[in-house]
Amino acid sequence: MCARVVLLVVALAACDRGQTEHSMSSPTVTNLSPSVHVSELPPSNGRAKDAVQQKVGHLDITTRFGSLTGSVTVSTIKQDLLGPTVNLEISTERGRVRAYLMDGKEYRYIEAAPGSPAQTRGDLIYGGGYWLFRLEAVDGEAAGVTYHVWRS
């Protein structure tokens, strides 16, 4: 009897934990920004500086880069059973920025400019055991680049 009670308490605690994490997530993106399909990703040969990251729950990450040059691969979390589908928002204070996600066997990107953030919902890229996406400063360098990626 005691073992059943302990099992019930553990099960209820796990259910409650999941609801708390989910309720803290932002809502699903429904107002999608225009996206462009491409067959290849830009090379990941850039650099991001002065990163400040905030992570809430399992996959709800906001990161701000002081500057971004070229294109970088952004690793989110280790592959899990919940799949690659996420919401993604990007913004920049200076320069244009693109974020690339999977789209079938190809890729697609959204683009943000100062005062014009972009958002989408799609699949992260799988690589090396992690869910990833690519972030690119289109005109060489961008400043005040922020992304928010989350499940809902």
PDB file of C-alpha atoms in Angstrom:
ATOM      1  CA  MET A   1       0.000   0.000   0.000  1.00  0.00           C
ATOM      2  CA  CYS A   2       2.808   2.407   0.919  1.00  0.00           C
ATOM      3  CA  ALA A   3       4.552   1.734  -2.392  1.00  0.00           C
ATOM      4  CA  ARG A   4       1.339   2.580  -4.314  1.00  0.00           C
ATOM      5  CA  VAL A   5       0.994   5.883  -2.476  1.00  0.00           C
ATOM      6  CA  VAL A   6       4.617   6.814  -3.230  1.00  0.00           C
ATOM      7  CA  LEU A   7       4.128   5.879  -6.886  1.00  0.00           C
ATOM      8  CA  LEU A   8       0.970   7.984  -7.072  1.00  0.00           C
ATOM      9  CA  VAL A   9       2.712  11.002  -5.523  1.00  0.00           C
ATOM     10  CA  VAL A  10       5.642  10.685  -7.940  1.00  0.00           C
ATOM     11  CA  ALA A  11       3.284  10.386 -10.933  1.00  0.00           C
ATOM     12  CA  LEU A  12       1.268  13.435  -9.857  1.00  0.00           C
ATOM     13  CA  ALA A  13       4.429  15.457  -9.305  1.00  0.00           C
ATOM     14  CA  ALA A  14       5.646  14.576 -12.802  1.00  0.00           C
ATOM     15  CA  CYS A  15       2.314  15.608 -14.344  1.00  0.00           C
ATOM     16  CA  ASP A  16       2.297  18.878 -12.431  1.00  0.00           C
ATOM     17  CA  ARG A  17       5.886  19.627 -13.476  1.00  0.00           C
ATOM     18  CA  GLY A  18       5.025  19.165 -17.137  1.00  0.00           C
ATOM     19  CA  GLN A  19       2.030  21.501 -16.921  1.00  0.00           C
ATOM     20  CA  THR A  20       4.061  24.194 -15.191  1.00  0.00           C
ATOM     21  CA  GLU A  21       6.767  24.077 -17.854  1.00  0.00           C
ATOM     22  CA  HIS A  22       4.227  24.160 -20.680  1.00  0.00           C
ATOM     23  CA  SER A  23       2.257  27.033 -19.194  1.00  0.00           C
ATOM     24  CA  MET A  24       5.430  29.155 -19.031  1.00  0.00           C
ATOM     25  CA  SER A  25       6.030  28.771 -22.783  1.00  0.00           C
ATOM     26  CA  SER A  26       5.016  31.489 -25.180  1.00  0.00           C
ATOM     27  CA  PRO A  27       2.007  30.805 -27.424  1.00  0.00           C
ATOM     28  CA  THR A  28       2.319  29.215 -30.862  1.00  0.00           C
ATOM     29  CA  VAL A  29       3.295  31.594 -33.655  1.00  0.00           C
ATOM     30  CA  THR A  30       0.283  32.074 -35.928  1.00  0.00           C
ATOM     31  CA  ASN A  31       1.243  35.286 -37.774  1.00  0.00           C
ATOM     32  CA  LEU A  32       4.055  33.824 -39.888  1.00  0.00           C
ATOM     33  CA  SER A  33       6.596  36.060 -41.602  1.00  0.00           C
ATOM     34  CA  PRO A  34       7.318  35.439 -45.299  1.00  0.00           C
ATOM     35  CA  SER A  35       9.965  32.777 -45.866  1.00  0.00           C
ATOM     36  CA  VAL A  36      12.249  31.918 -48.777  1.00  0.00           C
ATOM     37  CA  HIS A  37      13.192  28.360 -49.786  1.00  0.00           C
ATOM     38  CA  VAL A  38      16.818  27.488 -50.549  1.00  0.00           C
ATOM     39  CA  SER A  39      18.539  24.198 -51.356  1.00  0.00           C
ATOM     40  CA  GLU A  40      21.663  24.832 -49.245  1.00  0.00           C
ATOM     41  CA  LEU A  41      22.583  26.541 -46.008  1.00  0.00           C
ATOM     42  CA  PRO A  42      25.167  29.319 -45.974  1.00  0.00           C
ATOM     43  CA  PRO A  43      28.536  28.082 -44.642  1.00  0.00           C
ATOM     44  CA  SER A  44      28.851  28.226 -40.861  1.00  0.00           C
ATOM     45  CA  ASN A  45      31.971  30.376 -40.796  1.00  0.00           C
ATOM     46  CA  GLY A  46      30.793  33.366 -38.797  1.00  0.00           C
ATOM     47  CA  ARG A  47      31.118  34.540 -35.242  1.00  0.00           C
ATOM     48  CA  ALA A  48      28.692  35.650 -32.535  1.00  0.00           C
ATOM     49  CA  LYS A  49      29.967  37.846 -29.697  1.00  0.00           C
ATOM     50  CA  ASP A  50      28.709  38.902 -26.279  1.00  0.00           C
ATOM     51  CA  ALA A  51      25.940  36.299 -25.940  1.00  0.00           C
ATOM     52  CA  VAL A  52      23.448  36.598 -23.089  1.00  0.00           C
ATOM     53  CA  GLN A  53      21.100  33.612 -22.816  1.00  0.00           C
ATOM     54  CA  GLN A  54      17.948  32.906 -20.836  1.00  0.00           C
ATOM     55  CA  LYS A  55      16.555  29.367 -20.794  1.00  0.00           C
ATOM     56  CA  VAL A  56      13.162  28.481 -19.320  1.00  0.00           C
ATOM     57  CA  GLY A  57      12.110  24.838 -19.183  1.00  0.00           C
ATOM     58  CA  HIS A  58      13.305  22.197 -21.601  1.00  0.00           C
ATOM     59  CA  LEU A  59      13.208  24.204 -24.856  1.00  0.00           C
ATOM     60  CA  ASP A  60      12.365  27.867 -24.407  1.00  0.00           C
ATOM     61  CA  ILE A  61      15.539  29.823 -25.133  1.00  0.00           C
ATOM     62  CA  THR A  62      16.108  33.534 -25.696  1.00  0.00           C
ATOM     63  CA  THR A  63      19.600  34.711 -26.636  1.00  0.00           C
ATOM     64  CA  ARG A  64      20.923  38.167 -27.492  1.00  0.00           C
ATOM     65  CA  PHE A  65      24.211  38.626 -29.336  1.00  0.00           C
ATOM     66  CA  GLY A  66      26.006  41.953 -29.138  1.00  0.00           C
ATOM     67  CA  SER A  67      27.246  41.328 -32.678  1.00  0.00           C
ATOM     68  CA  LEU A  68      27.003  38.674 -35.350  1.00  0.00           C
ATOM     69  CA  THR A  69      29.228  38.342 -38.417  1.00  0.00           C
ATOM     70  CA  GLY A  70      28.685  35.796 -41.151  1.00  0.00           C
ATOM     71  CA  SER A  71      26.672  32.675 -40.401  1.00  0.00           C
ATOM     72  CA  VAL A  72      26.676  30.562 -37.216  1.00  0.00           C
ATOM     73  CA  THR A  73      25.060  27.292 -36.216  1.00  0.00           C
ATOM     74  CA  VAL A  74      22.925  27.648 -33.100  1.00  0.00           C
ATOM     75  CA  SER A  75      22.569  24.498 -31.005  1.00  0.00           C
ATOM     76  CA  THR A  76      19.392  24.291 -28.923  1.00  0.00           C
ATOM     77  CA  ILE A  77      19.028  20.964 -27.091  1.00  0.00           C
ATOM     78  CA  LYS A  78      19.974  17.316 -27.494  1.00  0.00           C
ATOM     79  CA  GLN A  79      17.664  15.361 -29.758  1.00  0.00           C
ATOM     80  CA  ASP A  80      14.586  14.212 -27.863  1.00  0.00           C
ATOM     81  CA  LEU A  81      11.353  12.353 -28.523  1.00  0.00           C
ATOM     82  CA  LEU A  82       9.271  15.543 -28.812  1.00  0.00           C
ATOM     83  CA  GLY A  83      10.544  16.237 -32.330  1.00  0.00           C
ATOM     84  CA  PRO A  84      12.021  19.199 -34.160  1.00  0.00           C
ATOM     85  CA  THR A  85       8.989  21.515 -34.515  1.00  0.00           C
ATOM     86  CA  VAL A  86       9.449  24.904 -32.835  1.00  0.00           C
ATOM     87  CA  ASN A  87       8.454  28.551 -32.942  1.00  0.00           C
ATOM     88  CA  LEU A  88      11.248  30.977 -33.816  1.00  0.00           C
ATOM     89  CA  GLU A  89      11.435  34.762 -33.584  1.00  0.00           C
ATOM     90  CA  ILE A  90      14.419  36.894 -34.630  1.00  0.00           C
ATOM     91  CA  SER A  91      15.165  40.603 -34.400  1.00  0.00           C
ATOM     92  CA  THR A  92      18.113  42.942 -34.918  1.00  0.00           C
ATOM     93  CA  GLU A  93      19.012  46.482 -33.963  1.00  0.00           C
ATOM     94  CA  ARG A  94      21.410  46.981 -36.904  1.00  0.00           C
ATOM     95  CA  GLY A  95      21.853  45.028 -40.133  1.00  0.00           C
ATOM     96  CA  ARG A  96      19.711  42.250 -41.600  1.00  0.00           C
ATOM     97  CA  VAL A  97      19.527  38.774 -40.053  1.00  0.00           C
ATOM     98  CA  ARG A  98      18.223  35.461 -41.398  1.00  0.00           C
ATOM     99  CA  ALA A  99      17.304  32.277 -39.531  1.00  0.00           C
ATOM    100  CA  TYR A 100      17.241  28.961 -41.411  1.00  0.00           C
ATOM    101  CA  LEU A 101      15.082  25.919 -40.586  1.00  0.00           C
ATOM    102  CA  MET A 102      14.443  22.594 -42.342  1.00  0.00           C
ATOM    103  CA  ASP A 103      11.695  22.323 -44.927  1.00  0.00           C
ATOM    104  CA  GLY A 104      11.454  18.771 -46.177  1.00  0.00           C
ATOM    105  CA  LYS A 105      14.770  18.001 -47.870  1.00  0.00           C
ATOM    106  CA  GLU A 106      15.613  21.687 -48.260  1.00  0.00           C
ATOM    107  CA  TYR A 107      15.700  24.766 -46.052  1.00  0.00           C
ATOM    108  CA  ARG A 108      13.828  28.018 -45.671  1.00  0.00           C
ATOM    109  CA  TYR A 109      14.684  31.270 -43.977  1.00  0.00           C
ATOM    110  CA  ILE A 110      12.989  34.266 -42.447  1.00  0.00           C
ATOM    111  CA  GLU A 111      14.642  37.670 -42.457  1.00  0.00           C
ATOM    112  CA  ALA A 112      14.549  40.482 -39.892  1.00  0.00           C
ATOM    113  CA  ALA A 113      15.671  44.104 -40.184  1.00  0.00           C
ATOM    114  CA  PRO A 114      15.787  46.885 -37.569  1.00  0.00           C
ATOM    115  CA  GLY A 115      12.212  47.570 -36.476  1.00  0.00           C
ATOM    116  CA  SER A 116      10.919  44.560 -38.461  1.00  0.00           C
ATOM    117  CA  PRO A 117      11.281  41.325 -36.472  1.00  0.00           C
ATOM    118  CA  ALA A 118      10.408  38.003 -38.138  1.00  0.00           C
ATOM    119  CA  GLN A 119       8.740  34.873 -36.804  1.00  0.00           C
ATOM    120  CA  THR A 120       7.885  31.425 -38.030  1.00  0.00           C
ATOM    121  CA  ARG A 121       7.055  27.893 -36.987  1.00  0.00           C
ATOM    122  CA  GLY A 122       9.000  24.978 -38.432  1.00  0.00           C
ATOM    123  CA  ASP A 123      11.481  22.168 -37.949  1.00  0.00           C
ATOM    124  CA  LEU A 124      14.939  22.518 -36.469  1.00  0.00           C
ATOM    125  CA  ILE A 125      17.860  20.915 -38.282  1.00  0.00           C
ATOM    126  CA  TYR A 126      19.290  17.701 -36.817  1.00  0.00           C
ATOM    127  CA  GLY A 127      23.062  17.482 -36.466  1.00  0.00           C
ATOM    128  CA  GLY A 128      25.458  15.667 -34.174  1.00  0.00           C
ATOM    129  CA  GLY A 129      22.750  14.611 -31.734  1.00  0.00           C
ATOM    130  CA  TYR A 130      21.320  18.147 -31.345  1.00  0.00           C
ATOM    131  CA  TRP A 131      18.453  20.231 -32.713  1.00  0.00           C
ATOM    132  CA  LEU A 132      19.990  23.238 -34.497  1.00  0.00           C
ATOM    133  CA  PHE A 133      19.240  26.213 -36.700  1.00  0.00           C
ATOM    134  CA  ARG A 134      21.451  28.571 -38.698  1.00  0.00           C
ATOM    135  CA  LEU A 135      21.625  32.316 -38.012  1.00  0.00           C
ATOM    136  CA  GLU A 136      23.167  34.668 -40.586  1.00  0.00           C
ATOM    137  CA  ALA A 137      24.125  38.347 -40.690  1.00  0.00           C
ATOM    138  CA  VAL A 138      23.212  39.049 -44.308  1.00  0.00           C
ATOM    139  CA  ASP A 139      25.335  42.126 -45.013  1.00  0.00           C
ATOM    140  CA  GLY A 140      28.437  40.977 -43.152  1.00  0.00           C
ATOM    141  CA  GLU A 141      27.663  42.211 -39.629  1.00  0.00           C
ATOM    142  CA  ALA A 142      24.589  42.783 -37.495  1.00  0.00           C
ATOM    143  CA  ALA A 143      24.317  44.164 -33.958  1.00  0.00           C
ATOM    144  CA  GLY A 144      21.822  43.573 -31.159  1.00  0.00           C
ATOM    145  CA  VAL A 145      20.648  40.267 -32.643  1.00  0.00           C
ATOM    146  CA  THR A 146      18.061  38.390 -30.574  1.00  0.00           C
ATOM    147  CA  TYR A 147      16.387  35.037 -31.145  1.00  0.00           C
ATOM    148  CA  HIS A 148      13.684  33.252 -29.193  1.00  0.00           C
ATOM    149  CA  VAL A 149      13.059  29.563 -29.913  1.00  0.00           C
ATOM    150  CA  TRP A 150      10.411  27.527 -28.077  1.00  0.00           C
ATOM    151  CA  ARG A 151       7.936  24.699 -28.283  1.00  0.00           C
ATOM    152  CA  SER A 152       4.241  25.222 -27.714  1.00  0.00           C
TER     153      SER A 152
END
